[in-house]
Coordinates of C-alpha atoms in Angstrom, one line a residue:
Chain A
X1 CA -11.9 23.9 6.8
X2 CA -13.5 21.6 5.5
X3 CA -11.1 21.0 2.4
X4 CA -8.3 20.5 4.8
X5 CA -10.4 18.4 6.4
X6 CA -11.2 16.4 3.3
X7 CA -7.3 16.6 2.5
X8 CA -5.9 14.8 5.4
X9 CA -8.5 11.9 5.3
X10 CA -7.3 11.3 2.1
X11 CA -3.6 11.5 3.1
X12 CA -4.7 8.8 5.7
X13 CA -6.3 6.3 3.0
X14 CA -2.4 6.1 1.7
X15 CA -3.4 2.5 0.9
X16 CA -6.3 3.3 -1.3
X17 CA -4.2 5.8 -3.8
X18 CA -0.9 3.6 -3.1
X19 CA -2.5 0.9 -4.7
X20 CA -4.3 2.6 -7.6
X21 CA -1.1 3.8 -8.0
X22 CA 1.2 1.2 -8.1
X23 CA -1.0 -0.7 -10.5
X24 CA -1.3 2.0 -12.8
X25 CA 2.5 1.6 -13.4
X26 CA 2.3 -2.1 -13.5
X27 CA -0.5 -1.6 -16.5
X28 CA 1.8 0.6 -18.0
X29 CA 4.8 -1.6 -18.4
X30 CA 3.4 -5.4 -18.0
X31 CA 4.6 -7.7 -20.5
X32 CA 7.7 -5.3 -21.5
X33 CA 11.6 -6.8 -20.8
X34 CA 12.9 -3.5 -19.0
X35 CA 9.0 -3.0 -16.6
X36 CA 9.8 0.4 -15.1
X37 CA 13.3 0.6 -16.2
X38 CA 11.7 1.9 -19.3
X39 CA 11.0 5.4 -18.0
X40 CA 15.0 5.6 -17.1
X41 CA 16.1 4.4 -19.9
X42 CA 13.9 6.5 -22.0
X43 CA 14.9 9.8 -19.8
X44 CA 18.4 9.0 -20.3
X45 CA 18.4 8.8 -24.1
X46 CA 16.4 12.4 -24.0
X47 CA 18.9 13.7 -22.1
X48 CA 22.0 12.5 -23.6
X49 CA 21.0 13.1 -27.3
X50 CA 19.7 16.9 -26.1
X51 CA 22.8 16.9 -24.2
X52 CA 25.1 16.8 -26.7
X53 CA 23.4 19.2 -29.2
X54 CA 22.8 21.6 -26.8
X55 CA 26.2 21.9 -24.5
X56 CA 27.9 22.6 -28.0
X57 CA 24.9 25.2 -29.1
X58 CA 25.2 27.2 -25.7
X59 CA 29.3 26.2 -25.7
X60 CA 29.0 24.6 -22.4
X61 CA 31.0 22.1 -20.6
X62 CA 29.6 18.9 -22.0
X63 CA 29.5 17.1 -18.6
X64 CA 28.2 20.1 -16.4
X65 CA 25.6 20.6 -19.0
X66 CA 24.3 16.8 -18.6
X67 CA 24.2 17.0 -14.8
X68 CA 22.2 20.5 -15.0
X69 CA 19.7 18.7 -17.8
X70 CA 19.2 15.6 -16.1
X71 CA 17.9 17.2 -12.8
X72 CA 16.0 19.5 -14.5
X73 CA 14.2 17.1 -16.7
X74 CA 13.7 15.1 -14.2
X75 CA 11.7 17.6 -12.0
X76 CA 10.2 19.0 -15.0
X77 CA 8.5 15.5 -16.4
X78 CA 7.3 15.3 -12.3
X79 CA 5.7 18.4 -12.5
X80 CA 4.4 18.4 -16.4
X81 CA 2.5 14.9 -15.6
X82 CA 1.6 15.2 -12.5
X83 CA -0.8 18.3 -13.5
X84 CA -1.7 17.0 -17.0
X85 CA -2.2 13.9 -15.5
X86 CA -4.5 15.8 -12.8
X87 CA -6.7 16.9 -15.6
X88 CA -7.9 13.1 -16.3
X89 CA -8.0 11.7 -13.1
X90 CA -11.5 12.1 -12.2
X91 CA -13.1 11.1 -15.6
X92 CA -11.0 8.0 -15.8
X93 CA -12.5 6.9 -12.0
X94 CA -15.8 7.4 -13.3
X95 CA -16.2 3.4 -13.0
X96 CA -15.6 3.7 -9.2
X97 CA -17.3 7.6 -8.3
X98 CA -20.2 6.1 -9.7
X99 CA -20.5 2.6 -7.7
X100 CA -19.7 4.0 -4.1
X101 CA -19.0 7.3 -2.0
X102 CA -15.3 8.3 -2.5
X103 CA -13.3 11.4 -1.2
X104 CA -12.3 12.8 -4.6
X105 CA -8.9 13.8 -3.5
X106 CA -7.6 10.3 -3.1
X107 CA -7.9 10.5 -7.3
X108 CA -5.2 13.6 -6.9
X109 CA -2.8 11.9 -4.4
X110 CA -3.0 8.9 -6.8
X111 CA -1.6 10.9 -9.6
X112 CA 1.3 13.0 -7.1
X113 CA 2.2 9.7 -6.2
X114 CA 2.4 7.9 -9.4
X115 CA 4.3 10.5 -10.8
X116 CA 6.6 10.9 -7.8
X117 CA 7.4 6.7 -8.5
X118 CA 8.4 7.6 -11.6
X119 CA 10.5 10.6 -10.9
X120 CA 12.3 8.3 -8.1
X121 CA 12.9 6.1 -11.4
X122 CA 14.5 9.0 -13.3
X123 CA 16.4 11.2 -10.3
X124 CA 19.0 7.5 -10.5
X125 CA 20.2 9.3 -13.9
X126 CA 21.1 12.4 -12.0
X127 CA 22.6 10.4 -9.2
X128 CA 24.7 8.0 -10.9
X129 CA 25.8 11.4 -13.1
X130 CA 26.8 13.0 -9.6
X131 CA 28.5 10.8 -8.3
X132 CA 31.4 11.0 -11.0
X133 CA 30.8 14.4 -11.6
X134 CA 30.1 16.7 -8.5
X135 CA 33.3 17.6 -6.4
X136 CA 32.3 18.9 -3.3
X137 CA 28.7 18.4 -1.7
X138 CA 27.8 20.0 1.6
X139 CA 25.1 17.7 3.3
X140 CA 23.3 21.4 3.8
X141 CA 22.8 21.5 0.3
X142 CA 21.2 17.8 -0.3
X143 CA 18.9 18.8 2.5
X144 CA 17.4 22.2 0.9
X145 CA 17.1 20.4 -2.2
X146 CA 15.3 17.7 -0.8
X147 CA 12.8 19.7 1.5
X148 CA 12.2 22.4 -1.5
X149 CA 11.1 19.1 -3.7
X150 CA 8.7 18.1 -0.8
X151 CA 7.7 21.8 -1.1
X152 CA 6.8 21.0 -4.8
X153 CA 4.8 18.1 -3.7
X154 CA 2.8 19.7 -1.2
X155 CA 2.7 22.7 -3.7
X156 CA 0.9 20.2 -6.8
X157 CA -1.4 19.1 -4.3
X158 CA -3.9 22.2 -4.6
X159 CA -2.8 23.0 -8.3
X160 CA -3.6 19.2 -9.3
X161 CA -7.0 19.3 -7.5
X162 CA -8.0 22.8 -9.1
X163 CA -7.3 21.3 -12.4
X164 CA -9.2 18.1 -12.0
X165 CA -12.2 19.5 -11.1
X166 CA -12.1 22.2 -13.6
X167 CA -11.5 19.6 -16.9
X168 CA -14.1 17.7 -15.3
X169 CA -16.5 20.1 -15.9
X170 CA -14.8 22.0 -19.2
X171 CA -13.2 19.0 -21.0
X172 CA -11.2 21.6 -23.0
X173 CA -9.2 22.5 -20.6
X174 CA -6.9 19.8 -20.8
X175 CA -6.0 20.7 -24.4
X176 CA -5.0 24.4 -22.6
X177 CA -3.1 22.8 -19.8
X178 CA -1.0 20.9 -22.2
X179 CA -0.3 24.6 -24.6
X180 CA 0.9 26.4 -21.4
X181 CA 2.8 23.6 -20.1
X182 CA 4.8 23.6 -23.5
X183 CA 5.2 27.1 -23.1
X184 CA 6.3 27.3 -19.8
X185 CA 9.3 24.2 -21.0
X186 CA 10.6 26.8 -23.0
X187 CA 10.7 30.0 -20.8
X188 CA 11.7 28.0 -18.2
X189 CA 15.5 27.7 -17.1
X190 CA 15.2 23.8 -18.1
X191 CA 17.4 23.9 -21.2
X192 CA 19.7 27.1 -20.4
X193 CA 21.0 29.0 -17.9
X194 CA 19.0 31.4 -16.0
X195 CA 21.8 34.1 -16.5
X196 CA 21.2 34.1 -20.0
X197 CA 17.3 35.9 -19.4
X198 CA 19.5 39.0 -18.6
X199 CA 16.8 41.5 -18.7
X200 CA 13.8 39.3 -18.8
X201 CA 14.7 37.5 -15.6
X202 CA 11.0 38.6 -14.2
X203 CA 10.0 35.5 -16.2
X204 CA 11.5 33.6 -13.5
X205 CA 9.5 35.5 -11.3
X206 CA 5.9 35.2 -12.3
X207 CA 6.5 31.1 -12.7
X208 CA 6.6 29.2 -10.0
X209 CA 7.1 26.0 -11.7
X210 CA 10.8 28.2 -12.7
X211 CA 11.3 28.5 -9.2
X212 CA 10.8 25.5 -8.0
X213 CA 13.4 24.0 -10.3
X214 CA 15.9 26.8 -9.4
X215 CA 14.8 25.6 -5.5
X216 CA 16.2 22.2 -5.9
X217 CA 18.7 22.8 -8.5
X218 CA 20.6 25.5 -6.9
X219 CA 21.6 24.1 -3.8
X220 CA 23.0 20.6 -5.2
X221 CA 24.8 22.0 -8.3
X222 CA 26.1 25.9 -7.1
X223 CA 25.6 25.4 -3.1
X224 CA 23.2 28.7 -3.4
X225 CA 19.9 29.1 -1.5
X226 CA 17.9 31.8 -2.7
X227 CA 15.4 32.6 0.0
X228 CA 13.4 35.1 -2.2
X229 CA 12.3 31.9 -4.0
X230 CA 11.2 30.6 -1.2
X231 CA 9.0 34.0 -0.2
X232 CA 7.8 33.8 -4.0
X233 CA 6.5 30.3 -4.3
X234 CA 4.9 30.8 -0.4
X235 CA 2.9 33.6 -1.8
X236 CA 1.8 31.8 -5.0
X237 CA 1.0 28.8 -2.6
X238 CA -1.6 30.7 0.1
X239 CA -3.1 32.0 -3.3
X240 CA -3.4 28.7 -5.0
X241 CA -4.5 26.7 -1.9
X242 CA -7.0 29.0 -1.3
X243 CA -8.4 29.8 -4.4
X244 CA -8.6 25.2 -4.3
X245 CA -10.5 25.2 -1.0
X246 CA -12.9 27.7 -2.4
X247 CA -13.9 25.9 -5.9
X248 CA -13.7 23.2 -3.7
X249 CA -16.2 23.7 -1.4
X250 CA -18.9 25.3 -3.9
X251 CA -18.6 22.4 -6.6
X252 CA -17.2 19.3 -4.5
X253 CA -20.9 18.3 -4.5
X254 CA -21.8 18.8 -8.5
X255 CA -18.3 16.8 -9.2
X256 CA -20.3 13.1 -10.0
X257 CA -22.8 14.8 -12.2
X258 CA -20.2 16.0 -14.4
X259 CA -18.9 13.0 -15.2
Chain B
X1 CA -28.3 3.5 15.2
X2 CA -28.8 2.6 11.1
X3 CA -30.9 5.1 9.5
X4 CA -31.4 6.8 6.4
X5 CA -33.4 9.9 6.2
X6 CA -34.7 11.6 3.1
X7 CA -36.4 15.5 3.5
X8 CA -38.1 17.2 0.0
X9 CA -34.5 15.7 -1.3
X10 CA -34.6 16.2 -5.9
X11 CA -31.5 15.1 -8.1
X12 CA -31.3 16.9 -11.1
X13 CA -29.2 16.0 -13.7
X14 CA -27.4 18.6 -16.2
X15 CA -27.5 17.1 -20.0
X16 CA -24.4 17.9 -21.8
X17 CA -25.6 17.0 -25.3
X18 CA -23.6 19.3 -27.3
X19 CA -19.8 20.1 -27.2
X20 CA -20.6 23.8 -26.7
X21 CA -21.7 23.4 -22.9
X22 CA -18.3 21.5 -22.1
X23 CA -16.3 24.2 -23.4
X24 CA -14.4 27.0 -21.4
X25 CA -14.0 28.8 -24.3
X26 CA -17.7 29.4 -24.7
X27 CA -18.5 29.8 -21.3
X28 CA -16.0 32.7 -20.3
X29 CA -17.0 34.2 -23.8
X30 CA -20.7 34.0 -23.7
X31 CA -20.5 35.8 -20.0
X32 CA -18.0 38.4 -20.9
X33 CA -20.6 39.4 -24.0
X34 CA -23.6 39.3 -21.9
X35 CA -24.9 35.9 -23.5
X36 CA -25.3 33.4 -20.7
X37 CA -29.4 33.7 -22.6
X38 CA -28.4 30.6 -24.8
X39 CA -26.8 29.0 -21.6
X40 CA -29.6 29.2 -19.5
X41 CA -32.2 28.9 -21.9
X42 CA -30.7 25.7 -24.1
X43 CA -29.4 23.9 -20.8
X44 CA -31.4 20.8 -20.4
X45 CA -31.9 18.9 -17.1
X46 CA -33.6 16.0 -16.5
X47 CA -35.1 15.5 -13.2
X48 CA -34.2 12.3 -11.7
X49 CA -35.8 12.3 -8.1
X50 CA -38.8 14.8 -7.7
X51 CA -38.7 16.4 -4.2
X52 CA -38.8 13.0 -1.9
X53 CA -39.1 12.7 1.8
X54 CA -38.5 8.8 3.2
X55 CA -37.2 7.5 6.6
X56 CA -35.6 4.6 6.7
X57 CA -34.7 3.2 9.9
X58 CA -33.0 0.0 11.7
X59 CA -34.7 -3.2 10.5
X60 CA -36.2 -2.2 7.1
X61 CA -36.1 -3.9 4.2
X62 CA -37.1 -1.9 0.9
X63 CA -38.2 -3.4 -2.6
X64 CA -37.4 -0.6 -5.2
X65 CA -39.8 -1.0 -8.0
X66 CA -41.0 0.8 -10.8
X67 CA -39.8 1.2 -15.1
X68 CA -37.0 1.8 -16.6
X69 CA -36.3 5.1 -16.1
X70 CA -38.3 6.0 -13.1
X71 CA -35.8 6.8 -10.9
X72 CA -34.4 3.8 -9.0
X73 CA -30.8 3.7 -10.0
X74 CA -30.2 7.4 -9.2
X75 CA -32.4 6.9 -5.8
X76 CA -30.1 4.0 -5.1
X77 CA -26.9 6.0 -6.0
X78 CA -27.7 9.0 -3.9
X79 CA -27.8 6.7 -1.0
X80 CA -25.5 4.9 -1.8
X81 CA -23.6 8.6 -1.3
X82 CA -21.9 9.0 -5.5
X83 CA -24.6 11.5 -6.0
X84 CA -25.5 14.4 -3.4
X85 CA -28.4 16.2 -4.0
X86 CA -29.8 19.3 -5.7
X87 CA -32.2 20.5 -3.5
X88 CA -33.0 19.3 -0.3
X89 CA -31.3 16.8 2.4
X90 CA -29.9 14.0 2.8
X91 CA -28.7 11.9 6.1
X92 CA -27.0 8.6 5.9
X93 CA -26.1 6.8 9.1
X94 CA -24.0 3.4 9.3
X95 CA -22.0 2.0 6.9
X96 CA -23.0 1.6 3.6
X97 CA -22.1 -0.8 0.8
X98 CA -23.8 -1.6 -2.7
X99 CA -23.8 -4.4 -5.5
X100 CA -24.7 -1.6 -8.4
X101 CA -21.8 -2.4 -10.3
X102 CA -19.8 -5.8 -9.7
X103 CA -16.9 -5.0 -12.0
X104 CA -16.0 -2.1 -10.0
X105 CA -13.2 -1.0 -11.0
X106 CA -11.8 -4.9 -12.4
X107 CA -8.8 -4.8 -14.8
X108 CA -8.7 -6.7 -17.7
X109 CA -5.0 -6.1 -17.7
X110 CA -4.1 -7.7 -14.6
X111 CA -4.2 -10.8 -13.5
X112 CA -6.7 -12.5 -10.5
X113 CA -4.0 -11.4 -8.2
X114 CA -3.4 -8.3 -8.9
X115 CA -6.8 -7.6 -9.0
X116 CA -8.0 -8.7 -5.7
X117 CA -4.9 -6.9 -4.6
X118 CA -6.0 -3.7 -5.8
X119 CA -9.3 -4.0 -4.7
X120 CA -7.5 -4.6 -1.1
X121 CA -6.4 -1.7 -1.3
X122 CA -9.5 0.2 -2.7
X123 CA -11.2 -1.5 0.2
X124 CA -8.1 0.0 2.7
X125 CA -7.0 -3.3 3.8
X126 CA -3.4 -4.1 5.4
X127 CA -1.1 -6.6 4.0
X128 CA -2.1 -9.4 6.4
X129 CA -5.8 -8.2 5.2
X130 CA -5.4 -8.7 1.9
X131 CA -4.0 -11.9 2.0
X132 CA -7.2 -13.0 4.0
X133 CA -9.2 -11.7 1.7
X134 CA -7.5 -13.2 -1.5
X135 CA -7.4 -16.7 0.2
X136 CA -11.8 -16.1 0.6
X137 CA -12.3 -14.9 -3.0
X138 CA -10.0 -17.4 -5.0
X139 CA -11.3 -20.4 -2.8
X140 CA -15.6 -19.3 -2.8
X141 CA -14.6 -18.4 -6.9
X142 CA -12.9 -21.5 -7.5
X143 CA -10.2 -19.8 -9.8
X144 CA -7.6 -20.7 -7.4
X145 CA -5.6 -22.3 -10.6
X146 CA -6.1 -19.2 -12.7
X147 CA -5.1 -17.2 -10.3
X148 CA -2.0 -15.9 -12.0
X149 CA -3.6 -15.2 -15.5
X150 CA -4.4 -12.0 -17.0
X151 CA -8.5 -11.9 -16.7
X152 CA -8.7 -10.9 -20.1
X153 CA -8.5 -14.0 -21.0
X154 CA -10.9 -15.5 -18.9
X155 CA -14.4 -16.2 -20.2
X156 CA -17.0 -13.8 -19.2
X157 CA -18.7 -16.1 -16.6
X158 CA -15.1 -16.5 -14.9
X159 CA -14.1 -12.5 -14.3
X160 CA -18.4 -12.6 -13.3
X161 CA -17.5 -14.9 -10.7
X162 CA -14.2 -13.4 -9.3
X163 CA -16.0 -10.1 -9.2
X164 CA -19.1 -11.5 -6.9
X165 CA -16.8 -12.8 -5.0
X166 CA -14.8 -9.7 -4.3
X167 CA -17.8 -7.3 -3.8
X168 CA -19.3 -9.5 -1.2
X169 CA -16.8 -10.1 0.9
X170 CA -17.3 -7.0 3.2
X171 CA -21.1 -7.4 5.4
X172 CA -22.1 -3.4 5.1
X173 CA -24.6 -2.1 7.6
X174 CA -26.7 -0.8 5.2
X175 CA -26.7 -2.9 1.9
X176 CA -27.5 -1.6 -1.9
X177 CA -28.4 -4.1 -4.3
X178 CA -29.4 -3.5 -7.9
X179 CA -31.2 -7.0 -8.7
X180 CA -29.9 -9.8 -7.3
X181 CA -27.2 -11.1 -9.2
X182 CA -26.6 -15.1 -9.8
X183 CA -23.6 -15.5 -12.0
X184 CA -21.8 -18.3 -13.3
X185 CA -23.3 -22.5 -13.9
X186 CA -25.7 -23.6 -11.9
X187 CA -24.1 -25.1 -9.5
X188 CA -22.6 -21.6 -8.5
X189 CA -25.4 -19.7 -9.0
X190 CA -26.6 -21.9 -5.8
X191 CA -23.6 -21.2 -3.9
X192 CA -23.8 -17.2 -4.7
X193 CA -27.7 -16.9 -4.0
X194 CA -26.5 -18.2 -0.2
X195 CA -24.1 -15.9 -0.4
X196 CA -26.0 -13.0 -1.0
X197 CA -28.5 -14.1 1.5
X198 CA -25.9 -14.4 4.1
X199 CA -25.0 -10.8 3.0
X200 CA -28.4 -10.0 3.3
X201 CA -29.6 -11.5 7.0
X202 CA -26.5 -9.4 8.4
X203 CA -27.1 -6.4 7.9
X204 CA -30.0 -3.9 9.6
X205 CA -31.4 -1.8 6.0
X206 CA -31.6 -3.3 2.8
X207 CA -32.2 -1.8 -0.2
X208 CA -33.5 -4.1 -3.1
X209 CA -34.3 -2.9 -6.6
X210 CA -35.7 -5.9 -8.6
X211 CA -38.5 -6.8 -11.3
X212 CA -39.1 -9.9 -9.7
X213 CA -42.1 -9.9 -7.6
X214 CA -41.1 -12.8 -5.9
X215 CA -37.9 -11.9 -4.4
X216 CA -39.5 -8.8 -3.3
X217 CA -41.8 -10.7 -1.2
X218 CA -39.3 -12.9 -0.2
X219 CA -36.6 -10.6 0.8
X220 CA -38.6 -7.2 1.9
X221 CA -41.0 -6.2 4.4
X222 CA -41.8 -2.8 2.7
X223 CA -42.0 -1.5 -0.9
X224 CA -41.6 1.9 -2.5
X225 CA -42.8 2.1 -6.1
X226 CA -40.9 5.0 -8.6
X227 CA -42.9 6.8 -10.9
X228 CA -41.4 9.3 -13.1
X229 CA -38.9 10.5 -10.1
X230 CA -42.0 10.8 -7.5
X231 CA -42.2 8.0 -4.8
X232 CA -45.2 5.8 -3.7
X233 CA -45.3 3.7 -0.3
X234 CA -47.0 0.4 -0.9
X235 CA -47.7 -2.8 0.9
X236 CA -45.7 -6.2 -0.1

């Protein structure tokens, strides 16, 4: 109880981690012509140049092929950063856990919701893509995309705390974080189509990060909603979250003396 | 009521001198082959705060004395609530704020602005908030005409000044101060020693480390003296 407890007072000190936030981003790109625009700009070239290799490697309609990439990308660079991110957030606050008492969750919601400015930066891509490109659109659809990405965000909230406390502690852990991550880019359905896995479609299964993109994908680009995803990524959620609350509670007071 | 109360409380720190300790790898390895020996047995601690009992109520004002290394920073921290610890209890009551590190969180990147912005927002202020607090720190700092440049490029005695003036802006119930600071020319120096005073008379517990035998009489009316992480009581 107590970690939920500790999670909604650091929902409600939105101004703490909206600041920190913000200001990261402002670090980031000060002093640079395009500020924020970067991050789109940069996304866009990925996508395009991958784009046209790939829809002619896979023989794919070019322009069904971008629209597929750029949401996927999108979600992916969310969800990649976010938890690598996660893994630094408490050493870099080390300046501030060390001068005063602090709810170390704020660190986590800082990182969700840097990363989630910067996917609202990137998702314009997909949205200026579908605007020319996407025939019919059920307002169904756009809603169980959008409420499956608030899924995702309330679903990195546990993962994101687990891994900051844990590469507070083992500072190689980061360097493991970032292998798997590139691992799961490529046995993920981010570059083809899920129907290519054939037989190995259990992939999808034992990933949620998979599902999660199929989740929002689906709905927007094939009007499908797969409710076994759904059931999947619940599962994998009560697992996560509790297995969070847990580590939690036994090493939320050892946290500082890591550092 | 303000209180702070203190029962058989010790802070021990882990030392993570070598790579080895840090490492998953090594950890998950050494338990799955029955090791954990080198673990346990190379682990060094160092303990900080040896099994302390204090109460301090409404009204007190402590000098925190004693050498480098006796203890006083990590007694101040663990009230100050960045540190819990080890064994034993701890019970803070009222709100507490402390001066242990000015630069909190200050951005060389960013200019005045931004910076008392963010700090705004570290503080949880609103918008109308902020702006109150922006218009105290640029006018008691006098930066007013930097405002809007990056405080890298101030010199150090500048971002000194723009910092006291952010961190004592808030009057804490119970107040943590690791020496007192006087920054900047002289003529500020004045100005932030009234400050901190002002800082000082409001609220009910202070907490004072300092060399200076002089502000401890000064400022306190009670005086606890570290010795290797153990505690001794003595008279101003």
């Amino acid at each position: 109880m107590i970690f939920f407890y500790d999670l909604l007072n650091a929902s409600k000190s939105w101004r703490v981690w909206s600041s920190l936030a913000k200001f990261d981003i402002i670090k980031r790109y000060k002093r640079s012509f395009l500020g924020p625009w970067w991050i789109t700009l940069t996304m866009a070239i990925l996508i395009l140049g991958i784009g046209i290799l790939y829809s002619q490697l896979f023989k794919l309609d070019f322009k069904n092929y971008l629209l597929y990439l750029s949401i996927n990308f999108t979600i992916w660079a969310f969800m990649r950063d976010s938890i690598l991110e996660s893994c630094q957030t408490l050493i870099e606050a080390k300046a501030l856990l060390h001068n005063e008492k602090w709810n170390i969750l704020i660190f986590t919601f800082r990182v969700i919701y840097k990363n989630f400015i910067i996917f609202l930066h990137n998702i314009i891509i997909f949205l200026i893509l579908g605007i020319f490109l996407i025939d019919q659109l059920s307002i169904i659809s756009v809603l169980m995309s959008i409420s499956a990405l608030f899924f995702l965000v309330i679903f990195l909230l546990p993962i994101c705390i687990l891994c900051s406390i844990i590469n507070t502690r083992f500072r190689d852990f980061y360097m493991i974080i970032s292998n798997i991550m590139q691992l799961l880019f490529f046995l993920s359905p981010i570059l083809f189509k899920k129907d290519l896995l054939l037989s190995f479609d259990w992939l999808l299964y034992i990933n949620p990060l998979a599902l999660f993109l199929l989740m929002i994908n689906e709905p927007i680009l094939t009007n499908q909603f797969n409710f076994s995803y759904l059931s999947y990524l619940t599962i994998y959620f009560i697992i996560c979250t509790c297995f969070t609350a847990f580590i939690f509670l036994r090493y939320k007071n050892k946290i500082t003396y890591w550092l | 009521m303000n209180k702070i109360e203190l029962n058989k409380v010790s802070v021990i720190y882990p030392v993570f001198e070598n790579s080895k300790a840090r490492s998953l790898k090594n950890t998950l390895t050494s338990k799955l082959i029955g090791g954990n020996i080198h673990q346990k047995n190379n682990k060094n601690y160092i303990r900080a705060l040896d099994d302390i009992s204090l109460e301090i109520k409404q009204g007190d004002r402590y000098a925190i004395s004693g050498a480098n290394g006796a203890g006083k920073s990590t007694f101040l921290k663990l009230v100050a609530g960045c540190i819990e610890p080890s064994h034993g209890y701890i019970n803070r009551a009222g709100k507490i704020s402390s001066l242990l590190n000015l630069s909190m969180g200050l951005d060389g990147e960013l200019t005045a602005l931004e910076n008392i912005e963010l700090r705004g927002g570290l503080y949880n202020f609103t918008k109308k908030e902020i702006r109150r607090f922006s218009d105290d720190v640029l006018n008691f700092s006098e930066l007013e005409h930097y405002a809007n440049i990056q405080i890298s490029q101030y010199s150090s005695g500048m971002s000194l000044r723009l910092a006291f003036a952010m961190s004592t802006y808030i009057a804490p119930e119970i107040l943590i101060i690791d020496e007192i600071i006087a920054v900047g020319d002289s003529n500020f120096q004045e100005k932030s020693k009234k400050r901190i005073e002002k800082l000082m008379n409001k609220n009910s517990i202070l907490l004072l480390a300092s060399h200076s035998s002089d502000l401890q009489e000064y400022y306190c009316n009670k005086k606890v003296n570290f010795n290797k992480g153990k505690i001794e009581l003595s008279k101003i």
